[in-house]
mmCIF file of C-alpha atoms in Angstrom:
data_model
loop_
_atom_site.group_PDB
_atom_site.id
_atom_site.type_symbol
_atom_site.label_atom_id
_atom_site.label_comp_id
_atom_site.label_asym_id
_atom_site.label_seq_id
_atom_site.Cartn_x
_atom_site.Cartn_y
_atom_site.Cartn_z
ATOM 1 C CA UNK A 288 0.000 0.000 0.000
ATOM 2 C CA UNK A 289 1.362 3.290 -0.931
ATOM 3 C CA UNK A 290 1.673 6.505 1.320
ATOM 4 C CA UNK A 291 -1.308 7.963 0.017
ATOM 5 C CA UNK A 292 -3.388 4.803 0.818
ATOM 6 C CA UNK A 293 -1.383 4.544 4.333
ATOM 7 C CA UNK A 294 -2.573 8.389 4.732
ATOM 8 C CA UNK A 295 -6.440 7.504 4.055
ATOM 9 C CA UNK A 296 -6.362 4.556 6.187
ATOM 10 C CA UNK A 297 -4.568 6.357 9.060
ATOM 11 C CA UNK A 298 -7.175 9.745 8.396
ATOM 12 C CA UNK A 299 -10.294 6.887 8.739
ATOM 13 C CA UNK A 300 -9.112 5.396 11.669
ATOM 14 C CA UNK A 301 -8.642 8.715 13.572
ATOM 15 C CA UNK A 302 -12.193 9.800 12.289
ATOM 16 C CA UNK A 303 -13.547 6.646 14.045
ATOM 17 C CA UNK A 304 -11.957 6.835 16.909
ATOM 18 C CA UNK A 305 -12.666 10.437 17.392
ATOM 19 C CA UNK A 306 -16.125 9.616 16.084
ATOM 20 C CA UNK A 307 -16.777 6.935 19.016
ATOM 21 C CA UNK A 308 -15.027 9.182 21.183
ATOM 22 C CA UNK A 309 -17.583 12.204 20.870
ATOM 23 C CA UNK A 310 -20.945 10.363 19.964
ATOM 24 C CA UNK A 311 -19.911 7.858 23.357
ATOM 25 C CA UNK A 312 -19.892 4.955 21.464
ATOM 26 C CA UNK A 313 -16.712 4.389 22.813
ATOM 27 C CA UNK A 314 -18.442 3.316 25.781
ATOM 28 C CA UNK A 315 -19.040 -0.234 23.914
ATOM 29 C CA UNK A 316 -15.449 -1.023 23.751
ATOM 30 C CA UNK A 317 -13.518 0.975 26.874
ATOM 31 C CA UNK A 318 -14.143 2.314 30.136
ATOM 32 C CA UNK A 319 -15.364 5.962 30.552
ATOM 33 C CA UNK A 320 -12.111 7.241 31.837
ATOM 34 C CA UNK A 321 -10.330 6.301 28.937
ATOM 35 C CA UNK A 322 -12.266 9.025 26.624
ATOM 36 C CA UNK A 323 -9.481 11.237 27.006
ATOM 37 C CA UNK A 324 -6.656 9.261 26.102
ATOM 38 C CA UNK A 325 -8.671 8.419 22.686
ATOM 39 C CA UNK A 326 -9.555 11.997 21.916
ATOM 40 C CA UNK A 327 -5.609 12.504 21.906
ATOM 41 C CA UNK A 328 -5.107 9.137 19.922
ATOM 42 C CA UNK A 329 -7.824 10.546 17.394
ATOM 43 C CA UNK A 330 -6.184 13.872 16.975
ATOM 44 C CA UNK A 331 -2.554 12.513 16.477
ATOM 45 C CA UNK A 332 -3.382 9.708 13.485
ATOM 46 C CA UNK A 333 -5.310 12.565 12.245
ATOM 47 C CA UNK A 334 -2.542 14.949 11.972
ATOM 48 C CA UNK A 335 -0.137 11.882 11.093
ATOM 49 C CA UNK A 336 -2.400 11.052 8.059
ATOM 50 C CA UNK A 337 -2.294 15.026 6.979
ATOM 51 C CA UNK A 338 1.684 15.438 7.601
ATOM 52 C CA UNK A 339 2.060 12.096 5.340
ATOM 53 C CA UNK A 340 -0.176 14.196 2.586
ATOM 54 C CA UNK A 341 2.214 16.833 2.799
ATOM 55 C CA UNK A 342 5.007 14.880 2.984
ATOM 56 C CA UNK A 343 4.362 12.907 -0.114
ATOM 57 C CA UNK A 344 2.797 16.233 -1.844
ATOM 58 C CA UNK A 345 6.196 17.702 -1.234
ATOM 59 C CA UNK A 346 8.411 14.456 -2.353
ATOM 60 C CA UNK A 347 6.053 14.706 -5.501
ATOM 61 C CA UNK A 348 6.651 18.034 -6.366
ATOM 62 C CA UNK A 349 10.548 17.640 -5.693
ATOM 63 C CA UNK A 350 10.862 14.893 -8.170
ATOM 64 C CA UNK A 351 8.577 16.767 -10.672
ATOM 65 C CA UNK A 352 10.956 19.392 -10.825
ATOM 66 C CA UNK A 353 14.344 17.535 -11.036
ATOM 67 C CA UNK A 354 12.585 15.180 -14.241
ATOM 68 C CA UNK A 355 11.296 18.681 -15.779
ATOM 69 C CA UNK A 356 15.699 19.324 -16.011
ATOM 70 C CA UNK A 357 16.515 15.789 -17.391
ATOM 71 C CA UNK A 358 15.379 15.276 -20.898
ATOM 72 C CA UNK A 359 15.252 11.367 -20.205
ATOM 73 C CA UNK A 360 13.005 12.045 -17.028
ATOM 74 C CA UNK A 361 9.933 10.655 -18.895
ATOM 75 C CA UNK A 362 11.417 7.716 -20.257
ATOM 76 C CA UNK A 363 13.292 7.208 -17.141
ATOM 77 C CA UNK A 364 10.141 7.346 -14.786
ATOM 78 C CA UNK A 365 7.928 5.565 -16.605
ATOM 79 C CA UNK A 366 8.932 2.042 -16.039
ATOM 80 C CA UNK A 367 8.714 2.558 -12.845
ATOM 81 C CA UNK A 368 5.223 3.694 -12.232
ATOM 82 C CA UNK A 369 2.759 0.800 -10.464
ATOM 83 C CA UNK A 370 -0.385 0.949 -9.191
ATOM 84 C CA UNK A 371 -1.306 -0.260 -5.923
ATOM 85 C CA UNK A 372 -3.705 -3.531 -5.898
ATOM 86 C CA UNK A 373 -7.194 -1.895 -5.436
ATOM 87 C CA UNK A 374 -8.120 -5.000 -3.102
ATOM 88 C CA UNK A 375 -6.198 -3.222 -0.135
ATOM 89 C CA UNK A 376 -8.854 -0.713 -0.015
ATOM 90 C CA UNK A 377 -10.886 -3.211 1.600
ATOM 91 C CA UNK A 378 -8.868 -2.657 4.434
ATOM 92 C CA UNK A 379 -11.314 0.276 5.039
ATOM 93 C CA UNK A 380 -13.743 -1.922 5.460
ATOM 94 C CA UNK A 381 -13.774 -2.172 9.137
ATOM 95 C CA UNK A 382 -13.426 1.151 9.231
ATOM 96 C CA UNK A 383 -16.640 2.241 8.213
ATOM 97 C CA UNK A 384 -18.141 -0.829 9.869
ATOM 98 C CA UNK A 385 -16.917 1.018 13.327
ATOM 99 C CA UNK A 386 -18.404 4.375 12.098
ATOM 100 C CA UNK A 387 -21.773 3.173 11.171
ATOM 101 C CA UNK A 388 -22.643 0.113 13.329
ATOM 102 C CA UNK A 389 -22.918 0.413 16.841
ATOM 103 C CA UNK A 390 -21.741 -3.039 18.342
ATOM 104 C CA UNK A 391 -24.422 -4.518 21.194
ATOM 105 C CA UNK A 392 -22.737 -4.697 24.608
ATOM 106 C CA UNK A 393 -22.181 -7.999 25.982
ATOM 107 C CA UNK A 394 -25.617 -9.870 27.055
ATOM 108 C CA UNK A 395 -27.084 -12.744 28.797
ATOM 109 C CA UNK A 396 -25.182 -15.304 26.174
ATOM 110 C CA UNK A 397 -21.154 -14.099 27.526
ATOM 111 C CA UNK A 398 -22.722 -13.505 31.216
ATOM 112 C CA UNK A 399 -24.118 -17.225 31.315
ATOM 113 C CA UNK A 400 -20.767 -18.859 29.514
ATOM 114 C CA UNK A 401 -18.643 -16.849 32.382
ATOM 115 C CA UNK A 402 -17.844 -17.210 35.792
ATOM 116 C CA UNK A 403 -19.042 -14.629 38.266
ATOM 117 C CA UNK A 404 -16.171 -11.658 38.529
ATOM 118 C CA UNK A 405 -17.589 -10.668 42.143
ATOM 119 C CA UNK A 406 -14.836 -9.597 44.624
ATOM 120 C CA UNK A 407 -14.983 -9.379 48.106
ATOM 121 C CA UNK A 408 -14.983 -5.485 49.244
ATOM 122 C CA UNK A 409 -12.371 -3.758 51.433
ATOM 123 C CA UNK A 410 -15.314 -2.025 53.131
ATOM 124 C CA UNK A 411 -19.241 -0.523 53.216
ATOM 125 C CA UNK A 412 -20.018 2.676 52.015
ATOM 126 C CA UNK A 413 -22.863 4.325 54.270
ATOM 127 C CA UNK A 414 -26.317 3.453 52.410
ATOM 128 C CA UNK A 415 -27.470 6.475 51.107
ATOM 129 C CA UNK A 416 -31.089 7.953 52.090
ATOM 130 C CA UNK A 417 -34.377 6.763 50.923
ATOM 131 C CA UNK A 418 -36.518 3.270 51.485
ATOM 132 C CA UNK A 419 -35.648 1.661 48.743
ATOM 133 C CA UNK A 420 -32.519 2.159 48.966
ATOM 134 C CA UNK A 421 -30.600 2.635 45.524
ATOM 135 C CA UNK A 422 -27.433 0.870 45.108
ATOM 136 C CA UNK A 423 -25.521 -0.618 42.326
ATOM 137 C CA UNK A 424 -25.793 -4.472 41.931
ATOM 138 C CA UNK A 425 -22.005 -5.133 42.422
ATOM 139 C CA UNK A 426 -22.121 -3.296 45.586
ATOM 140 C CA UNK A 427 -25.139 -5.051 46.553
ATOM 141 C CA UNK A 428 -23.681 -8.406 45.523
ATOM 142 C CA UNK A 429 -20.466 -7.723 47.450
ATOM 143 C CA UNK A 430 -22.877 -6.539 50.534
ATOM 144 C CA UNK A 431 -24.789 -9.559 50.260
ATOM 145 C CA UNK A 432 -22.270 -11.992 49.527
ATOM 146 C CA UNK A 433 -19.389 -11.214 51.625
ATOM 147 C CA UNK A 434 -21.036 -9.135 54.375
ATOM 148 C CA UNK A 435 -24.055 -11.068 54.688
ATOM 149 C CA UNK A 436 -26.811 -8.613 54.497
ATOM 150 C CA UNK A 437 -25.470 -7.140 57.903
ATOM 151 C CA UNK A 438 -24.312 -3.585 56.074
ATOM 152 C CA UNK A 439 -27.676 -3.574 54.579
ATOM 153 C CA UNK A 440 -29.760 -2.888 58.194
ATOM 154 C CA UNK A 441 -33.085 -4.859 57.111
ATOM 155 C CA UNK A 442 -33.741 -2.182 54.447
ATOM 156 C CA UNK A 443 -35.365 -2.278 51.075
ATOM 157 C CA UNK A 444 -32.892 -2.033 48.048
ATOM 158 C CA UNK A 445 -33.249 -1.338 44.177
ATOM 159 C CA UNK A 446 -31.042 -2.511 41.850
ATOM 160 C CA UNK A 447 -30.610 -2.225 37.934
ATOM 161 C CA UNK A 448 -29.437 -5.042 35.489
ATOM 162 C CA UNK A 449 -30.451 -7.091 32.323
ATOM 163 C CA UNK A 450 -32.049 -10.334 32.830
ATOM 164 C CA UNK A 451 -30.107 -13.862 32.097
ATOM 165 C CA UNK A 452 -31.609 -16.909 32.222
ATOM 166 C CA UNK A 453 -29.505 -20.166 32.703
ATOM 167 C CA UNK A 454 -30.105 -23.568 31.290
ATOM 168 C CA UNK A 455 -32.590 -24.585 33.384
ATOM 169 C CA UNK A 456 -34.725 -21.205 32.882
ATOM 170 C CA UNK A 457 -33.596 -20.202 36.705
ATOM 171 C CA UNK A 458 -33.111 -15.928 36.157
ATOM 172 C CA UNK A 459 -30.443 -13.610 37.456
ATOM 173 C CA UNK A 460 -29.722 -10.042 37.068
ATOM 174 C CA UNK A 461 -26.304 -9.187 35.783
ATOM 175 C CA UNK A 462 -24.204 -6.411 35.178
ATOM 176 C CA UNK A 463 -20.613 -6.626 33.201
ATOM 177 C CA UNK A 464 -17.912 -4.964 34.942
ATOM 178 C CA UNK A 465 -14.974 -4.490 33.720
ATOM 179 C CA UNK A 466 -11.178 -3.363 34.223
ATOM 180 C CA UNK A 467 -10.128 -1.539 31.222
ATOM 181 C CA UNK A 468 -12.502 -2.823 27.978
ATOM 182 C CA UNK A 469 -15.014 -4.881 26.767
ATOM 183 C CA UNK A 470 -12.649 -7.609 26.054
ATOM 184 C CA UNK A 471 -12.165 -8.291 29.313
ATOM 185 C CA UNK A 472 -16.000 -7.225 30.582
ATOM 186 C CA UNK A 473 -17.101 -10.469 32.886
ATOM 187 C CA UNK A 474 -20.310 -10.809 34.901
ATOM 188 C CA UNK A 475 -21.354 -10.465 38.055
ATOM 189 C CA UNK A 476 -24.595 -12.089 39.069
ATOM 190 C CA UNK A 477 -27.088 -11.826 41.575
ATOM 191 C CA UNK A 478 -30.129 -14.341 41.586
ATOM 192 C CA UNK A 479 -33.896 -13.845 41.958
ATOM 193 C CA UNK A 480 -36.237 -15.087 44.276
ATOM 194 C CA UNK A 481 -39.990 -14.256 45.089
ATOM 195 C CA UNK A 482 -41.826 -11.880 43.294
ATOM 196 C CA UNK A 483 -40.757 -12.826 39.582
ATOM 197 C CA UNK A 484 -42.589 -11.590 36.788
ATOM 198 C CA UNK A 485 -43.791 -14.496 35.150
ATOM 199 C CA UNK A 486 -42.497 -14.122 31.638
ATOM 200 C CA UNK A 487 -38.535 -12.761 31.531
ATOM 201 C CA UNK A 488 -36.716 -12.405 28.488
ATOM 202 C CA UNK A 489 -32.743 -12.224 28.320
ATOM 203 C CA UNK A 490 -31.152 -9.256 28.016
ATOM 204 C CA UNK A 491 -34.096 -7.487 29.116
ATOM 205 C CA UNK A 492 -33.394 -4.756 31.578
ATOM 206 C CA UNK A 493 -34.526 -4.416 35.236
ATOM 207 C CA UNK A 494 -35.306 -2.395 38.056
ATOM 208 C CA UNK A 495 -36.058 -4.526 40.965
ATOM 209 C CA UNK A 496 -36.815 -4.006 44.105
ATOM 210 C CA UNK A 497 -36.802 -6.211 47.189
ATOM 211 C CA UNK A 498 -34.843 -7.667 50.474
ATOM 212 C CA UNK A 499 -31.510 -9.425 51.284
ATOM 213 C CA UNK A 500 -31.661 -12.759 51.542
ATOM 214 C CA UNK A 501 -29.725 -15.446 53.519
ATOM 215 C CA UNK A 502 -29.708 -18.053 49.757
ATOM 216 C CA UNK A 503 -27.210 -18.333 47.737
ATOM 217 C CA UNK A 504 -25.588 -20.542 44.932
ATOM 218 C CA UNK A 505 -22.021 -21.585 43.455
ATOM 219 C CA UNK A 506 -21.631 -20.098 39.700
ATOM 220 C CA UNK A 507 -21.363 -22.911 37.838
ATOM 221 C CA UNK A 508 -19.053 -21.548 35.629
ATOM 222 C CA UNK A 509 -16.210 -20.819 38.171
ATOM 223 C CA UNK A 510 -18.116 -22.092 41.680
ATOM 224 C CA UNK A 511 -17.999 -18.011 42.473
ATOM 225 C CA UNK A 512 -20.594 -17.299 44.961
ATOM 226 C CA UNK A 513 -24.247 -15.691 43.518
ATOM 227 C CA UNK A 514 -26.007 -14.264 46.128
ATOM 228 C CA UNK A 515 -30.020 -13.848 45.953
ATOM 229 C CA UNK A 516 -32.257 -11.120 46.058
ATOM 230 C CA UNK A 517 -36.180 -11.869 47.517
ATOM 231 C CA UNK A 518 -37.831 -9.783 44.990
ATOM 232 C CA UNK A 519 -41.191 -7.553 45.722
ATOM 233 C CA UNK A 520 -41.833 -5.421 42.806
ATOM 234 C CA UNK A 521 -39.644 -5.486 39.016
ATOM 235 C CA UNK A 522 -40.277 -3.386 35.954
ATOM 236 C CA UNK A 523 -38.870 -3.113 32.969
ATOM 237 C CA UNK A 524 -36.413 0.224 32.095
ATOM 238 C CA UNK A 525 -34.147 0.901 29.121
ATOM 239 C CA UNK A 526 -30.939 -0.013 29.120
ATOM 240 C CA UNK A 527 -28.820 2.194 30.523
ATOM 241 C CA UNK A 528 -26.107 5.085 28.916
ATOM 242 C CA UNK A 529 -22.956 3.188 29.778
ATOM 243 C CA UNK A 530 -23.978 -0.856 29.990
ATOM 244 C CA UNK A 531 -20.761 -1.769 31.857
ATOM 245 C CA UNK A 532 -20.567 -1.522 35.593
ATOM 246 C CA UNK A 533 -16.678 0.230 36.612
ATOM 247 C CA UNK A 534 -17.542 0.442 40.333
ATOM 248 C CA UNK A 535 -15.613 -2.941 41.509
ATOM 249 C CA UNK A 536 -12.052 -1.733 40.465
ATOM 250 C CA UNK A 537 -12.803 1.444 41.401
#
């Protein structure tokens, strides 16, 4: 592939990144913190790909010159001309897939083919006001799992994920966390008890609402413990703005 080539391919990658980057699409792939970093990495392959257009422009002109003083110059650049294979355009491809497709964030199919990523905490934030109270569902997994309920003082919480349903049609609420990206996005999982709505579909998300409670199960994935939640009210919501839970490494 010659420079020019190099220079669009290098221009279209910086125009996606920058593109995911503003529109928050980046949120698919990374973690929100790293939005900076790829507004920088967008604006430097940009300005690479324009440099290597000047560059080349200049290299062009330069060797237009010197053949315009050699009466041979024709004959003696002529053999050498080549085009480039048009099939390494393709390479673009991708490109514009990553411009115009948003990717779906990782659902109830990765969640229920990976073991649960729950850690125990160092410590218990002070539940915030209001009965229910609203918490995230790793910190209520982490609560519930490792503490025991005991941080949670008998109250009411609500928690937000999208449903997954295992094998046997037994339905948890999930979220992905993650360190860094999606690539390495696994699940943690908290299970539901009680006041089910009677038809659940996967990927579905929900707010639910309800009490700690003492069950539990081994992930079968890793044996990682799932703690329960007794359910007394669920409804559906959208999904939210950023799918992937950053709280546990946090």
């Amino acid at each position: 592939m010659n420079r020019q080539a190099q220079a669009a391919v290098l221009f279209l990658v910086g125009a996606a990144v920058l593109h995911a980057s503003v529109t928050d699409l980046y949120l698919r792939y990374v973690k929100a913190g790293l939005r900076p970093l790829l507004l920088a990495a967008g604006v430097v392959l940009i300005v690479t790909a324009l440099a290597t257009v000047w560059y080349e422009m200049r290299e062009h002109r330069k060797a237009s010159a010197d053949r315009s003083g050699d009466e041979h110059g024709h004959e003696h650049g002529h053999g050498h001309e080549h085009r480039e294979p048009r099939i390494s355009w393709l390479l673009v491809l991708p490109l514009l897939a990553l411009i115009l497709v948003a990717p779906p964030a990782l659902g109830s199919y990765s969640a229920m083919r990976t073991g649960t990523a729950l850690q125990a905490p160092f410590g218990y934030a002070e539940l915030p006001a209001g009965d229910p109270v609203p918490l995230g569902l790793v910190d209520y997994a982490g609560r519930a799992a490792y503490g025991h309920g005991r941080s949670l003082g008998g109250r009411q919480v609500r928690i937000t994920g999208f449903v997954a349903l295992d094998s046997a049609g037994v339905p948890y609420l999930v979220r992905m966390a993650l360190n860094c990206c999606a690539a390495d996005a696994q699940p943690v999982k908290v299970g539901l008890s009680g006041r089910i709505p009677p038809v659940l579909r996967p990927d579905t998300w929900l707010e639910v609402t309800g009490r700690y409670t003492a069950r539990r199960t081994a992930d079968p994935v890793n044996g990682g413990v799932i703690p329960y939640l007794e359910v007394s009210t669920a409804k559906p919501v959208p999904a939210p703005h950023d799918p992937y839970d950053e709280s546990w490494n946090n």
